XYZ file of N, CA and C in Angstrom:
423
model
N -20.135 -12.813 -23.143
C -21.183 -12.896 -22.146
C -21.164 -14.114 -21.046
N -21.524 -13.462 -20.125
C -21.719 -14.106 -18.707
C -22.691 -15.512 -18.463
N -22.485 -16.397 -18.191
C -23.736 -17.397 -18.336
C -23.999 -17.732 -16.707
N -25.593 -18.129 -16.169
C -26.005 -18.360 -15.107
C -26.857 -19.735 -15.475
N -27.147 -20.274 -14.394
C -28.132 -21.207 -14.226
C -28.956 -20.893 -13.685
N -30.246 -21.331 -13.888
C -31.565 -20.553 -13.308
C -32.606 -21.385 -13.422
N -33.107 -21.850 -11.390
C -33.915 -22.682 -11.484
C -35.439 -22.549 -11.743
N -36.031 -23.483 -12.522
C -37.314 -23.101 -12.806
C -38.278 -24.237 -12.725
N -39.458 -24.156 -12.303
C -40.409 -24.860 -11.988
C -41.149 -25.485 -13.645
N -41.108 -26.660 -13.772
C -41.548 -27.320 -15.422
C -43.093 -26.484 -15.815
N -43.568 -26.183 -15.586
C -45.155 -25.234 -15.768
C -43.988 -24.071 -16.368
N -43.414 -23.334 -15.900
C -43.170 -21.836 -16.544
C -42.055 -22.234 -17.510
N -41.369 -23.216 -17.771
C -40.266 -23.914 -18.722
C -41.053 -23.936 -19.839
N -42.133 -24.868 -19.919
C -42.969 -24.539 -20.606
C -43.818 -24.032 -21.471
N -43.768 -23.139 -20.728
C -44.480 -21.493 -20.897
C -43.401 -21.116 -21.956
N -42.024 -20.744 -21.262
C -41.196 -20.180 -22.184
C -40.907 -20.782 -23.732
N -40.791 -22.133 -23.504
C -40.558 -22.848 -24.790
C -41.356 -22.556 -25.315
N -42.499 -22.308 -25.257
C -44.017 -22.453 -26.053
C -43.729 -20.816 -26.678
N -43.108 -19.683 -26.145
C -43.448 -18.560 -26.609
C -44.142 -17.799 -26.039
N -44.929 -17.894 -24.733
C -45.819 -17.563 -24.281
C -45.317 -16.890 -22.986
N -44.141 -17.174 -22.310
C -43.946 -16.264 -21.261
C -42.304 -15.875 -21.924
N -42.609 -14.501 -21.874
C -41.064 -13.544 -22.555
C -40.387 -12.902 -21.083
N -40.930 -12.781 -19.982
C -40.366 -11.537 -19.060
C -40.412 -12.849 -17.778
N -39.042 -12.989 -17.045
C -39.494 -13.624 -16.122
C -38.648 -12.965 -15.184
N -39.573 -13.382 -14.013
C -39.414 -12.363 -12.501
C -38.610 -12.793 -11.448
N -37.863 -12.136 -10.656
C -37.067 -12.430 -10.135
C -37.003 -11.086 -8.845
N -36.237 -11.441 -8.180
C -36.246 -10.913 -6.901
C -35.060 -9.851 -6.513
N -33.695 -10.755 -7.409
C -32.777 -10.197 -7.987
C -32.188 -10.064 -9.080
N -31.232 -9.861 -9.937
C -30.725 -10.069 -11.094
C -29.209 -10.098 -11.191
N -28.064 -10.617 -11.900
C -27.053 -10.949 -11.869
C -26.106 -8.860 -11.831
N -25.200 -8.855 -11.371
C -24.610 -8.078 -11.580
C -23.807 -7.829 -12.755
N -23.408 -8.606 -13.627
C -23.123 -8.693 -14.798
C -24.407 -8.532 -15.665
N -24.071 -7.066 -16.527
C -24.640 -6.252 -17.598
C -25.204 -7.469 -18.661
N -26.580 -6.902 -19.063
C -27.268 -8.101 -20.202
C -26.325 -7.651 -21.253
N -26.439 -8.503 -22.274
C -26.868 -9.846 -21.840
C -26.473 -11.001 -21.295
N -26.798 -11.772 -20.856
C -26.652 -12.875 -20.270
C -27.325 -14.417 -20.805
N -26.611 -15.245 -21.127
C -26.789 -16.647 -21.323
C -27.434 -17.405 -20.070
N -28.554 -17.818 -20.360
C -29.380 -18.526 -19.123
C -29.329 -19.929 -19.466
N -29.468 -20.484 -18.770
C -29.715 -22.361 -18.412
C -30.430 -22.496 -17.701
N -31.456 -22.966 -18.386
C -32.516 -23.105 -17.057
C -32.554 -25.184 -16.852
N -32.605 -24.565 -15.802
C -32.379 -26.170 -14.657
C -34.123 -26.368 -14.285
N -34.634 -27.417 -14.476
C -35.965 -27.536 -14.486
C -35.963 -28.239 -12.984
N -36.804 -27.565 -11.679
C -36.792 -28.071 -10.400
C -37.195 -29.822 -10.410
N -37.334 -30.134 -9.917
C -37.886 -32.024 -9.200
C -36.662 -32.701 -9.912
N -35.312 -32.199 -10.636
C -34.488 -33.393 -11.278
C -34.530 -33.484 -12.331
N -35.384 -32.270 -13.006
C -35.445 -32.199 -14.749
C -34.378 -32.079 -15.590
N -33.286 -31.820 -14.664
C -32.370 -31.122 -15.675
C -32.135 -30.196 -16.077
N -31.448 -29.990 -16.930
C -30.870 -28.204 -17.402
C -31.373 -28.682 -19.128
N -32.995 -28.001 -19.414
C -34.052 -28.489 -20.353
C -33.592 -27.633 -21.541
N -32.500 -26.536 -21.482
C -32.609 -25.639 -22.570
C -31.949 -23.890 -21.741
N -31.958 -23.385 -22.833
C -31.075 -22.357 -22.583
C -32.063 -20.818 -22.909
N -31.873 -19.553 -22.863
C -32.203 -18.286 -23.394
C -31.112 -17.429 -22.658
N -31.094 -16.541 -23.664
C -30.667 -15.315 -23.367
C -31.656 -13.906 -23.298
N -30.868 -13.470 -21.809
C -31.781 -12.188 -21.514
C -31.210 -11.192 -21.386
N -31.913 -10.119 -22.645
C -30.983 -8.978 -22.981
C -31.118 -7.529 -22.506
N -32.158 -7.797 -21.240
C -32.427 -6.725 -20.830
C -33.063 -6.947 -19.260
N -32.979 -6.350 -18.055
C -33.139 -6.427 -16.407
C -33.879 -5.018 -16.597
N -35.431 -5.606 -16.535
C -36.320 -4.152 -16.091
C -36.461 -3.997 -14.621
N -36.270 -2.867 -13.932
C -36.945 -2.819 -12.607
C -38.447 -2.504 -12.153
N -38.892 -3.282 -11.587
C -40.182 -3.144 -11.328
C -40.468 -2.973 -9.858
N -41.038 -1.265 -10.071
C -41.631 -0.654 -8.758
C -42.966 -1.613 -7.895
N -42.824 -1.738 -6.726
C -44.100 -2.507 -6.098
C -44.942 -1.896 -5.083
N -44.314 -0.778 -5.137
C -45.172 -0.321 -3.887
C -45.966 1.465 -4.795
N -46.963 1.583 -4.571
C -48.386 0.981 -3.874
C -48.469 -0.099 -4.501
N -48.176 -0.787 -5.692
C -48.639 -1.635 -6.643
C -47.936 -2.023 -7.393
N -48.038 -2.991 -7.685
C -46.398 -3.419 -8.696
C -46.867 -2.526 -10.098
N -46.016 -2.341 -10.452
C -46.082 -2.089 -11.708
C -46.590 -3.211 -13.156
N -47.554 -2.706 -14.060
C -48.134 -3.553 -14.959
C -47.380 -3.439 -16.308
N -47.421 -2.092 -16.104
C -46.755 -1.498 -17.632
C -45.326 -1.021 -16.987
N -44.312 -1.356 -18.033
C -43.276 -0.370 -18.450
C -43.117 0.072 -19.809
N -43.604 1.242 -19.952
C -43.502 1.741 -21.574
C -44.411 1.224 -21.831
N -43.784 0.235 -23.130
C -45.047 -0.548 -23.816
C -44.692 -2.002 -23.654
N -43.826 -2.581 -22.931
C -43.668 -3.378 -22.002
C -45.143 -4.199 -21.065
N -45.894 -4.543 -21.216
C -46.619 -5.594 -20.109
C -45.957 -6.647 -18.829
N -45.644 -6.017 -18.013
C -45.132 -6.946 -17.270
C -46.169 -8.384 -16.840
N -47.402 -7.572 -16.497
C -48.319 -8.984 -16.033
C -48.590 -9.896 -17.066
N -48.276 -9.371 -18.990
C -48.790 -10.185 -20.100
C -47.478 -11.125 -20.420
N -46.402 -10.361 -19.990
C -45.347 -11.028 -20.666
C -44.431 -12.363 -19.480
N -45.011 -12.118 -18.687
C -44.235 -12.669 -17.229
C -45.273 -13.896 -16.704
N -46.642 -13.977 -17.610
C -47.946 -14.863 -16.924
C -48.370 -14.445 -15.659
N -48.350 -13.653 -15.117
C -48.638 -13.191 -13.531
C -49.495 -12.248 -13.236
N -50.326 -12.166 -12.023
C -51.069 -11.086 -11.874
C -50.678 -9.979 -11.261
N -51.144 -9.029 -10.998
C -50.529 -8.291 -10.359
C -50.637 -8.490 -8.612
N -51.581 -9.468 -8.655
C -51.436 -9.885 -7.234
C -50.861 -10.752 -6.642
N -50.448 -11.530 -7.753
C -49.102 -12.354 -7.464
C -47.630 -11.973 -7.894
N -47.564 -10.713 -8.661
C -46.487 -9.818 -8.391
C -46.130 -9.645 -6.762
N -47.069 -8.914 -6.326
C -47.528 -8.272 -4.795
C -47.067 -9.395 -4.045
N -47.479 -10.573 -4.189
C -47.520 -11.486 -3.053
C -46.124 -12.093 -3.169
N -45.166 -12.118 -4.620
C -44.108 -12.475 -4.434
C -42.858 -11.228 -4.020
N -43.418 -9.751 -4.094
C -42.859 -8.980 -3.662
C -42.611 -9.135 -2.227
N -43.898 -9.562 -1.653
C -43.560 -9.247 -0.398
C -44.046 -8.043 0.307
N -43.809 -8.098 1.776
C -44.580 -6.818 2.780
C -43.965 -5.485 2.572
N -42.585 -6.502 2.363
C -41.256 -4.609 2.044
C -41.458 -4.123 1.243
N -41.751 -4.731 -0.010
C -42.053 -3.756 -1.055
C -40.935 -3.628 -1.501
N -39.942 -4.383 -1.741
C -38.846 -4.290 -2.438
C -39.386 -4.655 -3.990
N -38.389 -3.630 -4.913
C -38.593 -3.852 -6.355
C -38.094 -5.423 -6.865
N -39.066 -5.313 -7.930
C -38.639 -7.224 -8.422
C -37.876 -6.589 -9.733
N -37.370 -7.910 -10.049
C -36.415 -7.844 -11.791
C -37.283 -8.410 -12.908
N -37.902 -7.961 -13.965
C -38.038 -8.440 -14.820
C -36.873 -8.748 -15.674
N -36.500 -10.200 -15.912
C -35.653 -10.715 -17.201
C -36.533 -11.231 -18.810
N -36.047 -10.094 -19.517
C -36.602 -10.290 -20.647
C -36.180 -11.263 -21.255
N -37.117 -12.170 -21.844
C -36.453 -13.965 -22.534
C -36.160 -13.547 -23.689
N -35.069 -13.634 -24.743
C -34.782 -13.786 -26.106
C -34.406 -15.487 -26.254
N -34.511 -15.583 -27.653
C -33.339 -16.814 -28.176
C -33.712 -18.157 -27.327
N -35.189 -18.388 -27.500
C -35.092 -19.516 -26.484
C -34.558 -20.717 -27.387
N -33.742 -21.761 -26.658
C -33.372 -22.740 -27.150
C -33.994 -23.947 -26.108
N -34.575 -25.154 -27.007
C -35.316 -26.187 -25.894
C -34.222 -27.469 -26.386
N -33.553 -28.243 -25.710
C -32.458 -29.286 -25.669
C -33.572 -30.524 -25.676
N -33.235 -31.233 -27.432
C -33.404 -32.611 -27.386
C -33.618 -33.500 -25.689
N -32.582 -33.842 -25.088
C -32.627 -34.127 -24.552
C -31.914 -33.575 -23.093
N -32.767 -33.605 -21.736
C -32.345 -32.727 -20.265
C -30.610 -32.925 -20.305
N -29.713 -32.315 -19.800
C -28.615 -32.696 -19.070
C -28.693 -32.354 -17.903
N -28.109 -33.373 -17.010
C -28.005 -33.577 -15.561
C -27.176 -32.510 -15.389
N -27.542 -32.064 -14.405
C -26.463 -30.633 -13.720
C -24.761 -30.848 -13.524
N -24.428 -32.400 -13.500
C -23.415 -32.888 -13.416
C -22.410 -32.622 -14.199
N -23.377 -32.543 -15.873
C -22.832 -32.497 -17.077
C -22.003 -30.777 -16.809
N -22.288 -30.613 -15.748
C -22.113 -28.759 -16.218
C -20.798 -28.509 -14.933
N -20.719 -30.200 -13.947
C -19.767 -29.813 -12.792
C -20.097 -28.674 -11.630
N -21.660 -28.941 -11.710
C -22.376 -28.723 -10.301
C -23.305 -29.954 -9.592
N -23.233 -29.361 -8.747
C -23.296 -30.538 -7.468
C -24.714 -30.480 -7.449
N -24.945 -29.428 -6.664
C -26.587 -29.315 -6.406
C -27.364 -28.115 -7.455
N -28.680 -27.891 -7.368
C -29.456 -26.793 -8.144
C -29.308 -25.810 -7.014
N -29.429 -24.067 -8.340
C -29.335 -23.278 -7.531
C -30.605 -23.167 -6.311
N -31.015 -22.420 -5.456
C -31.992 -22.115 -5.239
C -33.111 -20.828 -6.058
N -32.140 -20.142 -6.434
C -32.877 -19.075 -7.825
C -32.250 -19.207 -9.162
N -31.047 -18.792 -8.793
C -29.971 -18.871 -9.867
C -28.498 -18.535 -9.174
N -27.599 -18.803 -10.061
C -26.551 -18.606 -9.909
C -25.333 -18.649 -10.805
N -24.502 -17.617 -10.726
C -22.911 -17.860 -12.224
C -22.781 -18.996 -12.461
N -22.505 -19.117 -13.557
C -21.841 -20.444 -14.012
C -20.278 -20.350 -14.905
N -19.951 -20.947 -13.926
C -18.304 -20.975 -14.816
C -18.203 -22.435 -15.850
N -17.874 -21.841 -17.224
C -18.042 -23.076 -17.912
C -16.121 -23.900 -17.980
N -16.323 -25.203 -18.156
C -14.614 -25.688 -17.991
C -14.288 -25.658 -19.288
N -12.890 -25.582 -19.424
C -12.177 -25.681 -20.283
C -11.687 -27.552 -20.545
N -11.386 -27.844 -21.777
C -11.006 -29.244 -21.863
C -10.242 -29.960 -21.013
N -9.302 -29.027 -20.375
C -8.563 -29.612 -19.421
C -9.118 -29.691 -18.239
N -10.052 -29.047 -18.230
C -10.465 -29.072 -16.599
C -10.687 -27.559 -16.117
N -9.840 -26.684 -16.437
C -9.792 -25.556 -15.731
C -11.152 -24.372 -16.061
N -11.307 -24.044 -14.790
C -12.772 -22.961 -15.108
C -12.482 -21.847 -15.789
N -13.252 -22.022 -17.013
C -13.453 -20.118 -17.939
C -14.263 -19.009 -16.914
N -13.509 -18.117 -17.091
C -14.901 -17.495 -16.575
C -15.458 -16.735 -17.948
N -17.161 -16.246 -17.569
C -17.394 -16.396 -18.844
C -18.582 -14.800 -18.541
């Protein structure tokens, strides 16, 4: 399973950890197929505070209005965003958004600095992560 590091504001991480937010909305998604392990870096120096598994990516139409429902999945309910917030985030070009379904959330007892993962700067949105073996070699996952 591939691993990525995702930057997230603290208020959203708290909703994910509490089970209130079960879909993260992004403008892009990994090329790697689901499932994907997601390490959550909380912005503002919060460190990596937990992880979850993204087991499905939903393509969300934004023109003429953002999709609020995908079959039985409530985009607005699960993402904790309004249709207006989705529309603003998509921007005037109206490109589709991606809903990342959140499963198996694990909150770490202590936040871990990015340096513990061999990462020097936080991702702007998300990035692939190459785990390190004991001998220091990078290992694709």
